[in-house]
CSV table of C-alpha atoms in Angstrom, one decimal:
chain,number,residue,atom,x,y,z
A,8,MET,CA,31.1,-18.1,-18.9
A,9,MET,CA,27.3,-18.4,-19.5
A,10,ARG,CA,25.6,-21.7,-18.6
A,11,THR,CA,23.8,-23.1,-21.6
A,12,ARG,CA,21.2,-25.1,-19.8
A,13,PRO,CA,18.2,-22.8,-19.2
A,14,LEU,CA,16.6,-22.1,-15.9
A,15,LYS,CA,12.9,-23.1,-16.2
A,16,VAL,CA,10.2,-20.7,-15.1
A,17,ALA,CA,6.5,-21.6,-14.4
A,18,LEU,CA,4.0,-18.7,-14.7
A,19,LEU,CA,0.8,-18.9,-12.6
A,20,GLY,CA,-1.6,-16.5,-14.2
A,21,CYS,CA,-1.6,-14.9,-17.6
A,22,GLY,CA,-3.8,-11.8,-17.2
A,23,VAL,CA,-2.6,-8.2,-17.5
A,24,VAL,CA,0.6,-8.7,-15.5
A,25,GLY,CA,1.3,-12.3,-16.4
A,26,SER,CA,1.0,-11.7,-20.2
A,27,GLU,CA,3.5,-8.8,-19.8
A,28,VAL,CA,5.9,-11.0,-17.9
A,29,ALA,CA,5.8,-13.6,-20.7
A,30,ARG,CA,6.2,-11.0,-23.3
A,31,ILE,CA,9.3,-9.4,-21.7
A,32,MET,CA,10.8,-12.8,-21.1
A,33,THR,CA,10.5,-13.5,-24.8
A,34,THR,CA,11.5,-10.1,-26.3
A,35,HIS,CA,14.4,-9.5,-23.9
A,36,ALA,CA,15.6,-13.1,-23.7
A,37,ASP,CA,19.2,-12.3,-24.7
A,38,ASP,CA,19.6,-9.4,-22.3
A,39,LEU,CA,18.0,-11.3,-19.5
A,40,ALA,CA,20.3,-14.3,-20.1
A,41,ALA,CA,23.4,-12.0,-20.1
A,42,ARG,CA,22.3,-10.4,-16.9
A,43,ILE,CA,21.6,-13.7,-15.2
A,44,GLY,CA,24.4,-15.8,-16.6
A,45,ALA,CA,22.1,-18.4,-18.1
A,46,PRO,CA,19.1,-18.4,-20.4
A,47,ILE,CA,15.6,-18.6,-18.9
A,48,GLU,CA,12.8,-20.7,-20.4
A,49,LEU,CA,9.1,-20.4,-19.9
A,50,ALA,CA,8.3,-24.0,-19.1
A,51,GLY,CA,4.5,-23.7,-18.4
A,52,VAL,CA,1.7,-21.2,-18.0
A,53,ALA,CA,-1.2,-22.1,-15.7
A,54,VAL,CA,-4.5,-20.4,-16.5
A,55,ARG,CA,-8.3,-20.8,-15.9
A,56,ARG,CA,-9.4,-20.4,-19.5
A,57,PRO,CA,-7.1,-22.3,-21.8
A,58,SER,CA,-9.1,-21.6,-24.9
A,59,LYS,CA,-8.3,-17.9,-24.8
A,60,VAL,CA,-5.8,-16.8,-27.4
A,61,ARG,CA,-2.6,-15.5,-25.8
A,62,GLU,CA,-0.3,-13.8,-28.3
A,63,GLY,CA,3.3,-14.9,-28.1
A,64,ILE,CA,2.7,-17.9,-25.9
A,65,ASP,CA,3.0,-21.4,-27.3
A,66,PRO,CA,-0.4,-23.1,-26.6
A,67,ALA,CA,1.5,-26.2,-25.7
A,68,LEU,CA,2.7,-24.5,-22.6
A,69,VAL,CA,-0.8,-23.6,-21.4
A,70,THR,CA,-2.4,-25.8,-18.7
A,71,THR,CA,-5.2,-25.5,-16.2
A,72,ASP,CA,-3.4,-27.8,-13.7
A,73,ALA,CA,-1.4,-25.4,-11.7
A,74,THR,CA,-0.7,-27.9,-9.0
A,75,ALA,CA,1.0,-30.3,-11.5
A,76,LEU,CA,3.0,-27.5,-13.0
A,77,VAL,CA,4.6,-26.4,-9.7
A,78,GLN,CA,5.2,-30.0,-8.7
A,79,ARG,CA,7.1,-31.0,-11.8
A,80,GLY,CA,10.5,-31.0,-10.1
A,81,ASP,CA,12.4,-29.4,-13.0
A,82,ILE,CA,11.0,-25.9,-12.4
A,83,ASP,CA,13.6,-23.5,-11.0
A,84,VAL,CA,11.3,-20.5,-10.3
A,85,VAL,CA,7.5,-20.1,-10.0
A,86,VAL,CA,6.1,-16.7,-10.8
A,87,GLU,CA,2.7,-16.2,-9.1
A,88,VAL,CA,0.5,-13.4,-10.4
A,89,ILE,CA,-3.0,-14.9,-9.9
A,90,GLY,CA,-3.6,-13.0,-6.6
A,91,GLY,CA,-6.0,-13.9,-3.8
A,92,ILE,CA,-5.4,-16.3,-0.9
A,93,GLU,CA,-6.2,-19.7,-2.3
A,94,PRO,CA,-5.1,-21.5,-4.4
A,95,ALA,CA,-2.1,-19.1,-4.4
A,96,ARG,CA,-1.0,-20.1,-0.9
A,97,SER,CA,-1.1,-23.8,-1.5
A,98,LEU,CA,0.7,-23.5,-4.9
A,99,ILE,CA,3.5,-21.4,-3.4
A,100,THR,CA,4.0,-23.8,-0.5
A,101,SER,CA,4.0,-26.7,-2.9
A,102,ALA,CA,6.5,-24.9,-5.2
A,103,PHE,CA,9.0,-24.6,-2.3
A,104,GLU,CA,8.5,-28.3,-1.4
A,105,HIS,CA,9.2,-29.4,-4.9
A,106,GLY,CA,12.4,-27.4,-5.2
A,107,ALA,CA,11.4,-24.0,-6.8
A,108,SER,CA,11.9,-20.5,-5.6
A,109,VAL,CA,9.0,-18.1,-5.9
A,110,VAL,CA,8.4,-14.6,-7.2
A,111,SER,CA,5.0,-13.2,-6.2
A,112,ALA,CA,3.0,-10.0,-6.7
A,113,ASN,CA,0.3,-11.2,-4.2
A,114,LYS,CA,0.0,-8.4,-1.6
A,115,ALA,CA,-3.1,-9.8,0.0
A,116,LEU,CA,-1.5,-13.2,0.7
A,117,LEU,CA,1.8,-11.7,1.9
A,118,ALA,CA,0.0,-9.4,4.2
A,119,GLN,CA,-2.0,-12.2,5.7
A,120,ASP,CA,0.4,-15.1,5.7
A,121,GLY,CA,3.8,-13.7,4.9
A,122,ALA,CA,5.5,-15.1,8.0
A,123,ALA,CA,4.3,-18.7,7.2
A,124,LEU,CA,5.4,-18.3,3.5
A,125,HIS,CA,8.9,-17.0,4.6
A,126,ALA,CA,9.2,-19.9,7.0
A,127,ALA,CA,8.3,-22.4,4.3
A,128,ALA,CA,10.9,-20.8,1.9
A,129,GLU,CA,13.6,-20.9,4.6
A,130,GLN,CA,12.8,-24.5,5.5
A,131,GLN,CA,13.4,-25.6,1.9
A,132,GLY,CA,16.3,-23.2,1.3
A,133,LYS,CA,14.5,-21.2,-1.4
A,134,ASP,CA,13.8,-17.6,-2.2
A,135,LEU,CA,10.6,-15.7,-1.8
A,136,TYR,CA,10.7,-12.3,-3.6
A,137,TYR,CA,7.8,-9.9,-3.9
A,138,GLU,CA,8.8,-6.4,-5.1
A,139,ALA,CA,5.7,-6.2,-7.3
A,140,ALA,CA,3.4,-6.6,-4.4
A,141,VAL,CA,3.8,-3.0,-3.4
A,142,ALA,CA,3.8,0.1,-5.6
A,143,GLY,CA,4.1,-1.5,-9.0
A,144,ALA,CA,7.3,-0.6,-10.8
A,145,ILE,CA,8.7,1.5,-7.9
A,146,PRO,CA,11.7,-0.2,-6.3
A,147,LEU,CA,10.7,-0.1,-2.7
A,148,ILE,CA,10.8,-3.6,-1.0
A,149,ARG,CA,14.5,-4.1,-1.9
A,150,PRO,CA,15.7,-0.7,-0.8
A,151,LEU,CA,13.9,-1.2,2.5
A,152,ARG,CA,15.2,-4.7,3.2
A,153,GLU,CA,18.7,-4.3,1.6
A,154,SER,CA,19.8,-0.7,0.9
A,155,LEU,CA,18.5,0.5,4.2
A,156,ALA,CA,19.4,-2.6,6.2
A,157,GLY,CA,22.1,-0.7,8.1
A,158,ASP,CA,19.8,2.2,8.9
A,159,LYS,CA,16.9,2.7,11.3
A,160,VAL,CA,13.7,3.5,9.6
A,161,ASN,CA,11.3,5.5,11.7
A,162,ARG,CA,8.4,6.3,9.3
A,163,VAL,CA,7.0,5.2,5.9
A,164,LEU,CA,4.4,7.5,4.5
A,165,GLY,CA,2.9,7.0,1.1
A,166,ILE,CA,0.4,6.9,-1.6
A,167,VAL,CA,0.3,3.2,-2.6
A,168,ASN,CA,-3.0,3.0,-4.5
A,169,GLY,CA,-3.2,4.6,-8.0
A,170,THR,CA,-7.0,4.4,-8.2
A,171,THR,CA,-7.7,6.3,-5.1
A,172,ASN,CA,-5.1,8.9,-5.9
A,173,PHE,CA,-6.6,9.5,-9.4
A,174,ILE,CA,-10.1,10.0,-7.8
A,175,LEU,CA,-8.9,12.4,-5.1
A,176,ASP,CA,-6.7,14.3,-7.6
A,177,LYS,CA,-9.8,14.7,-9.9
A,178,MET,CA,-11.9,15.9,-6.9
A,179,ASP,CA,-9.2,18.4,-6.0
A,180,SER,CA,-8.3,19.7,-9.5
A,181,THR,CA,-11.8,19.9,-11.0
A,182,GLY,CA,-14.2,20.2,-8.1
A,183,ALA,CA,-15.8,16.9,-9.1
A,184,GLY,CA,-17.7,14.9,-6.5
A,185,TYR,CA,-16.6,11.5,-5.4
A,186,GLN,CA,-19.0,9.5,-7.6
A,187,GLU,CA,-18.2,11.6,-10.7
A,188,ALA,CA,-14.5,11.1,-10.2
A,189,LEU,CA,-15.0,7.4,-9.6
A,190,ASP,CA,-17.0,7.1,-12.8
A,191,GLU,CA,-14.2,8.7,-14.8
A,192,ALA,CA,-11.6,6.4,-13.2
A,193,THR,CA,-13.8,3.4,-14.1
A,194,ALA,CA,-14.2,4.6,-17.7
A,195,LEU,CA,-10.4,5.0,-18.0
A,196,GLY,CA,-9.7,1.6,-16.6
A,197,TYR,CA,-8.1,2.8,-13.4
A,198,ALA,CA,-10.9,1.5,-11.2
A,199,GLU,CA,-12.4,-2.1,-11.2
A,200,ALA,CA,-16.1,-2.7,-11.8
A,201,ASP,CA,-16.2,-3.3,-8.0
A,202,PRO,CA,-13.8,-0.7,-6.6
A,203,THR,CA,-14.3,-1.7,-2.9
A,204,ALA,CA,-10.8,-3.0,-2.4
A,205,ASP,CA,-9.3,0.3,-3.5
A,206,VAL,CA,-11.7,2.9,-2.2
A,207,GLU,CA,-12.2,1.3,1.1
A,208,GLY,CA,-8.5,1.0,1.7
A,209,PHE,CA,-8.1,-2.8,1.7
A,210,ASP,CA,-5.5,-2.8,-1.0
A,211,ALA,CA,-3.5,0.0,0.7
A,212,ALA,CA,-3.8,-1.7,4.0
A,213,ALA,CA,-2.2,-5.0,2.7
A,214,LYS,CA,0.7,-2.9,1.3
A,215,ALA,CA,1.0,-1.1,4.6
A,216,ALA,CA,1.3,-4.4,6.5
A,217,ILE,CA,4.1,-5.5,4.2
A,218,LEU,CA,6.0,-2.2,4.4
A,219,ALA,CA,5.7,-2.0,8.1
A,220,GLY,CA,7.0,-5.5,8.6
A,221,ILE,CA,10.1,-4.9,6.5
A,222,ALA,CA,10.8,-1.4,7.8
A,223,PHE,CA,10.6,-2.2,11.5
A,224,HIS,CA,11.8,-5.9,11.4
A,225,THR,CA,8.5,-6.9,13.0
A,226,ARG,CA,5.7,-9.2,11.9
A,227,VAL,CA,2.7,-7.0,11.0
A,228,ARG,CA,-0.4,-8.7,9.7
A,229,LEU,CA,-3.3,-7.2,7.7
A,230,ASP,CA,-5.4,-7.3,10.9
A,231,ASP,CA,-2.9,-5.0,12.6
A,232,VAL,CA,-3.5,-2.2,10.2
A,233,TYR,CA,-6.1,0.4,10.9
A,234,ARG,CA,-8.2,1.0,7.8
A,235,GLU,CA,-10.5,3.8,6.8
A,236,GLY,CA,-11.8,4.3,3.2
A,237,MET,CA,-12.1,7.5,1.3
A,238,THR,CA,-15.8,7.3,0.1
A,239,GLU,CA,-16.9,10.0,2.6
A,240,VAL,CA,-14.5,12.6,1.4
A,241,THR,CA,-16.4,15.6,-0.1
A,242,ALA,CA,-15.9,18.7,-2.1
A,243,ALA,CA,-16.3,20.6,1.2
A,244,ASP,CA,-13.4,18.7,2.7
A,245,PHE,CA,-11.2,19.8,-0.2
A,246,ALA,CA,-12.4,23.4,0.3
A,247,SER,CA,-11.3,23.2,3.9
A,248,ALA,CA,-8.0,21.7,2.9
A,249,ARG,CA,-7.3,24.5,0.5
A,250,ASN,CA,-8.0,27.0,3.2
A,251,MET,CA,-5.2,25.4,5.2
A,252,GLY,CA,-2.8,25.2,2.3
A,253,CYS,CA,-3.4,21.4,2.0
A,254,THR,CA,-4.8,18.8,-0.3
A,255,ILE,CA,-6.2,15.3,0.6
A,256,LYS,CA,-4.6,12.0,-0.1
A,257,LEU,CA,-5.3,8.4,1.0
A,258,LEU,CA,-2.2,7.6,2.9
A,259,ALA,CA,-0.5,4.4,4.2
A,260,ILE,CA,1.4,5.4,7.3
A,261,CYS,CA,3.8,3.1,9.2
A,262,GLU,CA,5.4,4.6,12.2
A,263,ARG,CA,7.8,3.7,15.0
A,264,ALA,CA,6.7,5.2,18.3
A,265,GLU,CA,8.8,8.1,19.6
A,266,ASP,CA,10.2,5.9,22.4
A,267,GLY,CA,11.0,3.1,19.9
A,268,GLY,CA,9.0,0.6,21.8
A,269,SER,CA,6.1,-0.1,19.4
A,270,VAL,CA,4.9,0.5,15.9
A,271,THR,CA,1.7,1.4,14.2
A,272,ALA,CA,0.3,0.9,10.7
A,273,ARG,CA,-2.7,2.7,9.3
A,274,VAL,CA,-4.5,3.7,6.1
A,275,HIS,CA,-6.9,6.6,5.9
A,276,PRO,CA,-7.6,9.9,4.1
A,277,ALA,CA,-5.6,12.8,5.4
A,278,MET,CA,-4.9,16.5,4.7
A,279,ILE,CA,-1.3,17.0,3.7
A,280,PRO,CA,0.4,20.4,3.2
A,281,LEU,CA,1.0,21.5,-0.4
A,282,SER,CA,4.6,21.9,0.5
A,283,HIS,CA,5.0,18.2,1.1
A,284,PRO,CA,6.4,16.2,-1.8
A,285,LEU,CA,3.5,13.7,-1.7
A,286,ALA,CA,1.0,16.6,-2.3
A,287,SER,CA,2.3,16.9,-5.9
A,288,VAL,CA,1.7,13.3,-6.8
A,289,ARG,CA,-1.0,13.4,-9.5
A,290,GLY,CA,-3.2,11.0,-11.3
A,291,ALA,CA,-2.7,7.2,-10.8
A,292,TYR,CA,0.9,7.5,-9.7
A,293,ASN,CA,2.3,6.2,-6.4
A,294,ALA,CA,4.9,7.7,-4.1
A,295,VAL,CA,6.4,6.6,-0.8
A,296,PHE,CA,8.3,8.8,1.6
A,297,VAL,CA,10.7,7.1,3.9
A,298,GLU,CA,12.3,8.7,7.0
A,299,SER,CA,15.3,7.1,8.7
A,300,ASP,CA,18.0,8.0,11.2
A,301,ALA,CA,21.1,8.1,8.9
A,302,SER,CA,19.7,8.7,5.4
A,303,GLY,CA,17.1,11.2,6.4
A,304,GLN,CA,14.2,11.6,4.0
A,305,LEU,CA,13.9,9.5,0.8
A,306,MET,CA,11.1,9.5,-1.7
A,307,PHE,CA,10.2,6.8,-4.2
A,308,TYR,CA,7.9,7.8,-7.1
A,309,GLY,CA,6.5,6.2,-10.2
A,310,PRO,CA,3.6,4.2,-11.8
A,311,GLY,CA,2.1,2.1,-9.1
A,312,ALA,CA,0.0,-0.3,-11.2
A,313,GLY,CA,-0.5,-1.6,-14.8
A,314,GLY,CA,0.7,-4.6,-16.7
A,315,ALA,CA,4.1,-3.4,-17.9
A,316,PRO,CA,5.2,-1.5,-14.7
A,317,THR,CA,4.2,-4.4,-12.4
A,318,ALA,CA,5.9,-6.9,-14.8
A,319,SER,CA,9.0,-4.8,-14.6
A,320,ALA,CA,9.2,-5.4,-10.8
A,321,VAL,CA,8.4,-9.1,-11.3
A,322,LEU,CA,11.3,-9.4,-13.9
A,323,GLY,CA,13.7,-7.6,-11.5
A,324,ASP,CA,12.9,-10.2,-8.9
A,325,LEU,CA,13.1,-13.0,-11.4
A,326,VAL,CA,16.7,-12.0,-12.4
A,327,ALA,CA,17.8,-11.8,-8.8
A,328,VAL,CA,16.3,-15.2,-7.9
A,329,CYS,CA,17.8,-16.8,-11.0
A,330,ARG,CA,21.2,-15.4,-10.1
A,331,ASN,CA,20.9,-16.8,-6.6
A,332,ARG,CA,19.8,-20.2,-8.1
A,333,LEU,CA,23.0,-20.3,-10.2
A,334,ASN,CA,25.2,-19.5,-7.2
A,335,SER,CA,23.4,-22.0,-5.0
A,336,THR,CA,22.5,-19.3,-2.5
A,337,THR,CA,19.4,-17.3,-1.4
A,338,GLY,CA,18.7,-13.7,-0.8
A,339,PRO,CA,17.4,-12.0,2.4
A,340,GLY,CA,14.5,-13.7,4.0
A,341,GLU,CA,12.1,-12.4,6.7
A,342,SER,CA,13.7,-10.1,9.3
A,343,ALA,CA,11.4,-10.0,12.3
A,344,TYR,CA,14.0,-10.0,15.1
A,345,ALA,CA,12.7,-6.8,16.6
A,346,ALA,CA,9.3,-8.3,17.4
A,347,LEU,CA,7.9,-4.9,18.4
A,348,PRO,CA,4.3,-4.7,19.6
A,349,VAL,CA,1.9,-3.2,17.1
A,350,SER,CA,-0.2,-0.6,18.8
A,351,GLY,CA,-3.8,0.2,18.1
A,352,MET,CA,-5.1,3.4,16.5
A,353,GLY,CA,-6.0,4.9,19.8
A,354,GLU,CA,-2.3,5.5,20.6
A,355,VAL,CA,-1.6,7.3,17.3
A,356,VAL,CA,-0.7,11.0,17.8
A,357,THR,CA,-1.4,13.5,15.0
A,358,ARG,CA,-3.2,16.7,14.2
A,359,TYR,CA,-6.9,16.8,13.4
A,360,HIS,CA,-9.3,19.0,11.4
A,361,ILE,CA,-12.8,18.9,12.8
A,362,SER,CA,-15.8,20.5,11.2
A,363,LEU,CA,-18.8,21.1,13.4
A,364,ASP,CA,-22.4,22.3,12.7
A,365,VAL,CA,-23.4,24.5,15.6
A,366,ALA,CA,-26.0,26.9,16.7
A,367,ASP,CA,-25.1,30.5,15.8
A,368,LYS,CA,-25.3,32.1,19.2
A,369,PRO,CA,-23.0,33.5,21.9
A,370,GLY,CA,-21.0,31.1,24.0
A,371,VAL,CA,-20.9,28.2,21.6
A,372,LEU,CA,-17.2,28.6,20.9
A,373,ALA,CA,-16.5,28.7,24.7
A,374,GLN,CA,-18.4,25.5,25.2
A,375,VAL,CA,-16.6,23.7,22.4
A,376,ALA,CA,-13.2,25.0,23.6
A,377,THR,CA,-14.0,23.8,27.1
A,378,VAL,CA,-14.7,20.2,25.9
A,379,PHE,CA,-11.4,20.1,24.0
A,380,ALA,CA,-9.5,21.3,27.1
A,381,GLU,CA,-11.2,18.8,29.4
A,382,HIS,CA,-10.0,16.0,27.1
A,383,GLY,CA,-6.4,17.3,26.9
A,384,VAL,CA,-6.7,18.3,23.2
A,385,SER,CA,-5.0,21.6,22.5
A,386,ILE,CA,-6.6,23.8,19.8
A,387,ASP,CA,-4.3,25.4,17.2
A,388,THR,CA,-6.9,27.4,15.1
A,389,VAL,CA,-10.6,28.0,15.0
A,390,ARG,CA,-12.7,29.4,12.2
A,391,GLN,CA,-16.4,30.2,12.5
A,392,GLN,CA,-19.0,31.2,9.9
A,393,GLY,CA,-22.7,31.7,10.7
A,394,LYS,CA,-26.0,32.6,9.1
A,395,ASP,CA,-29.7,32.4,10.0
A,396,GLY,CA,-29.1,30.8,13.4
A,397,GLU,CA,-26.8,28.1,12.1
A,398,ALA,CA,-23.0,28.1,11.9
A,399,SER,CA,-20.0,26.0,11.0
A,400,LEU,CA,-17.1,25.7,13.3
A,401,VAL,CA,-13.8,24.4,12.0
A,402,VAL,CA,-11.2,23.4,14.6
A,403,VAL,CA,-7.6,22.4,13.9
A,404,THR,CA,-5.9,20.8,16.8
A,405,HIS,CA,-2.3,20.5,17.8
A,406,ARG,CA,-1.0,16.9,18.0
A,407,ALA,CA,-3.3,14.7,20.1
A,408,SER,CA,-3.9,10.9,20.4
A,409,ASP,CA,-6.7,9.3,18.5
A,410,ALA,CA,-8.2,8.1,21.8
A,411,ALA,CA,-8.2,11.7,23.2
A,412,LEU,CA,-9.8,13.0,20.0
A,413,THR,CA,-12.4,10.2,20.0
A,414,GLY,CA,-13.4,11.1,23.6
A,415,THR,CA,-13.6,14.8,22.6
A,416,VAL,CA,-15.9,14.1,19.7
A,417,GLU,CA,-18.2,12.0,21.8
A,418,ALA,CA,-18.5,14.8,24.4
A,419,LEU,CA,-19.1,17.4,21.6
A,420,ARG,CA,-22.0,15.4,20.3
A,421,LYS,CA,-23.7,15.7,23.7
A,422,LEU,CA,-23.7,19.5,23.6
A,423,ASP,CA,-27.1,21.0,22.8
A,424,THR,CA,-25.4,23.7,20.7
A,425,VAL,CA,-23.6,21.2,18.5
A,426,ARG,CA,-26.0,20.0,15.7
A,427,GLY,CA,-23.6,17.5,14.3
A,428,VAL,CA,-20.0,16.6,13.4
A,429,ALA,CA,-19.7,17.3,9.6
A,430,SER,CA,-16.2,15.7,9.2
A,431,ILE,CA,-13.1,14.7,11.0
A,432,MET,CA,-9.8,14.4,9.1
A,433,ARG,CA,-6.3,13.8,10.2
A,434,VAL,CA,-3.5,16.3,9.2
A,435,GLU,CA,-0.3,14.5,8.3
A,436,GLY,CA,3.1,15.3,6.8
A,437,GLU,CA,4.1,18.2,9.0
């Protein structure tokens, strides 16, 4: 039997995502009520500019006093889609204290203060759900913390930022330079006026912290994630990648060490073989590849951003939280029992593609090879091209630690025959 008294929802933020959440709540009200077991009612919408016309939203529900809204006491669920650290953190904490569960899409806050927010939710016996914080509409958080709860996840490898994937895809498919591809992404609305958070990897790093924490049952903060942007990727890098049968993606990589004693989380551009499923992810789409003991390899793919896709994830959480509310229960909270140490980038082991500008004369290759050998870095392949006294030397290594590779590069720079290091890129997905 359906309960007739509605569950009341407060919406914090009514931009691209928030407006879609409100629209779906209205247009799909009957279906949502049937799925939940009770109707849901939009009880208030907190915004910064109340004078703006918001189609489909009763102006009487609009307020600029978000604090008063979450503290009303009759609110069952607070949906937070304003982003940023403050006032979102204070509003979420206050919502728990005043009896509401929370659905959030705030990756930056969760990556920075997820442990504290989970603790606040648990103390008050409330839910904190955040499927929309990572990879838009793609179901990923819930599969990791529920569907794979009985498995051991060893690696999460993914494209979690649509803007950067669009830019790199354009560079690969059309030969465009970075700036040209960025300009097109901006014109199409994929990139913000200030794209720093995307192209420098901050957005992906926040998502990597969240994914690593859930996958490895360990608290991983944003500061634990190694981050490297993609602004230095060039057409020459793509040409080198094609010569290796690869393309280039900005990847979020979360790994359990081979001995199981630690984890790492990192974001950086990497060459990935064309045979890998992630290589075929085009445009502004996202995809995440999960490797675990029992289930093997799983891939999650779909639109990673946008109003409607992200709102879909928010509504999925809202339905789950409302069901819990009706049953006087809560869903899974933070699982950090493993408490594994988070290792630095120096301990990461992978393959490398290094492009060197060298003098075109006998003995250069021998000198370079000696430096690699002295630092314990094994060479897989070497390609050399020379003209008019100058040459380029492309070295692809076997798997080596980042610390060993760093020492190798520092030694190479000291050779008189090495004019410069043109590029260094990791090779992943093999």
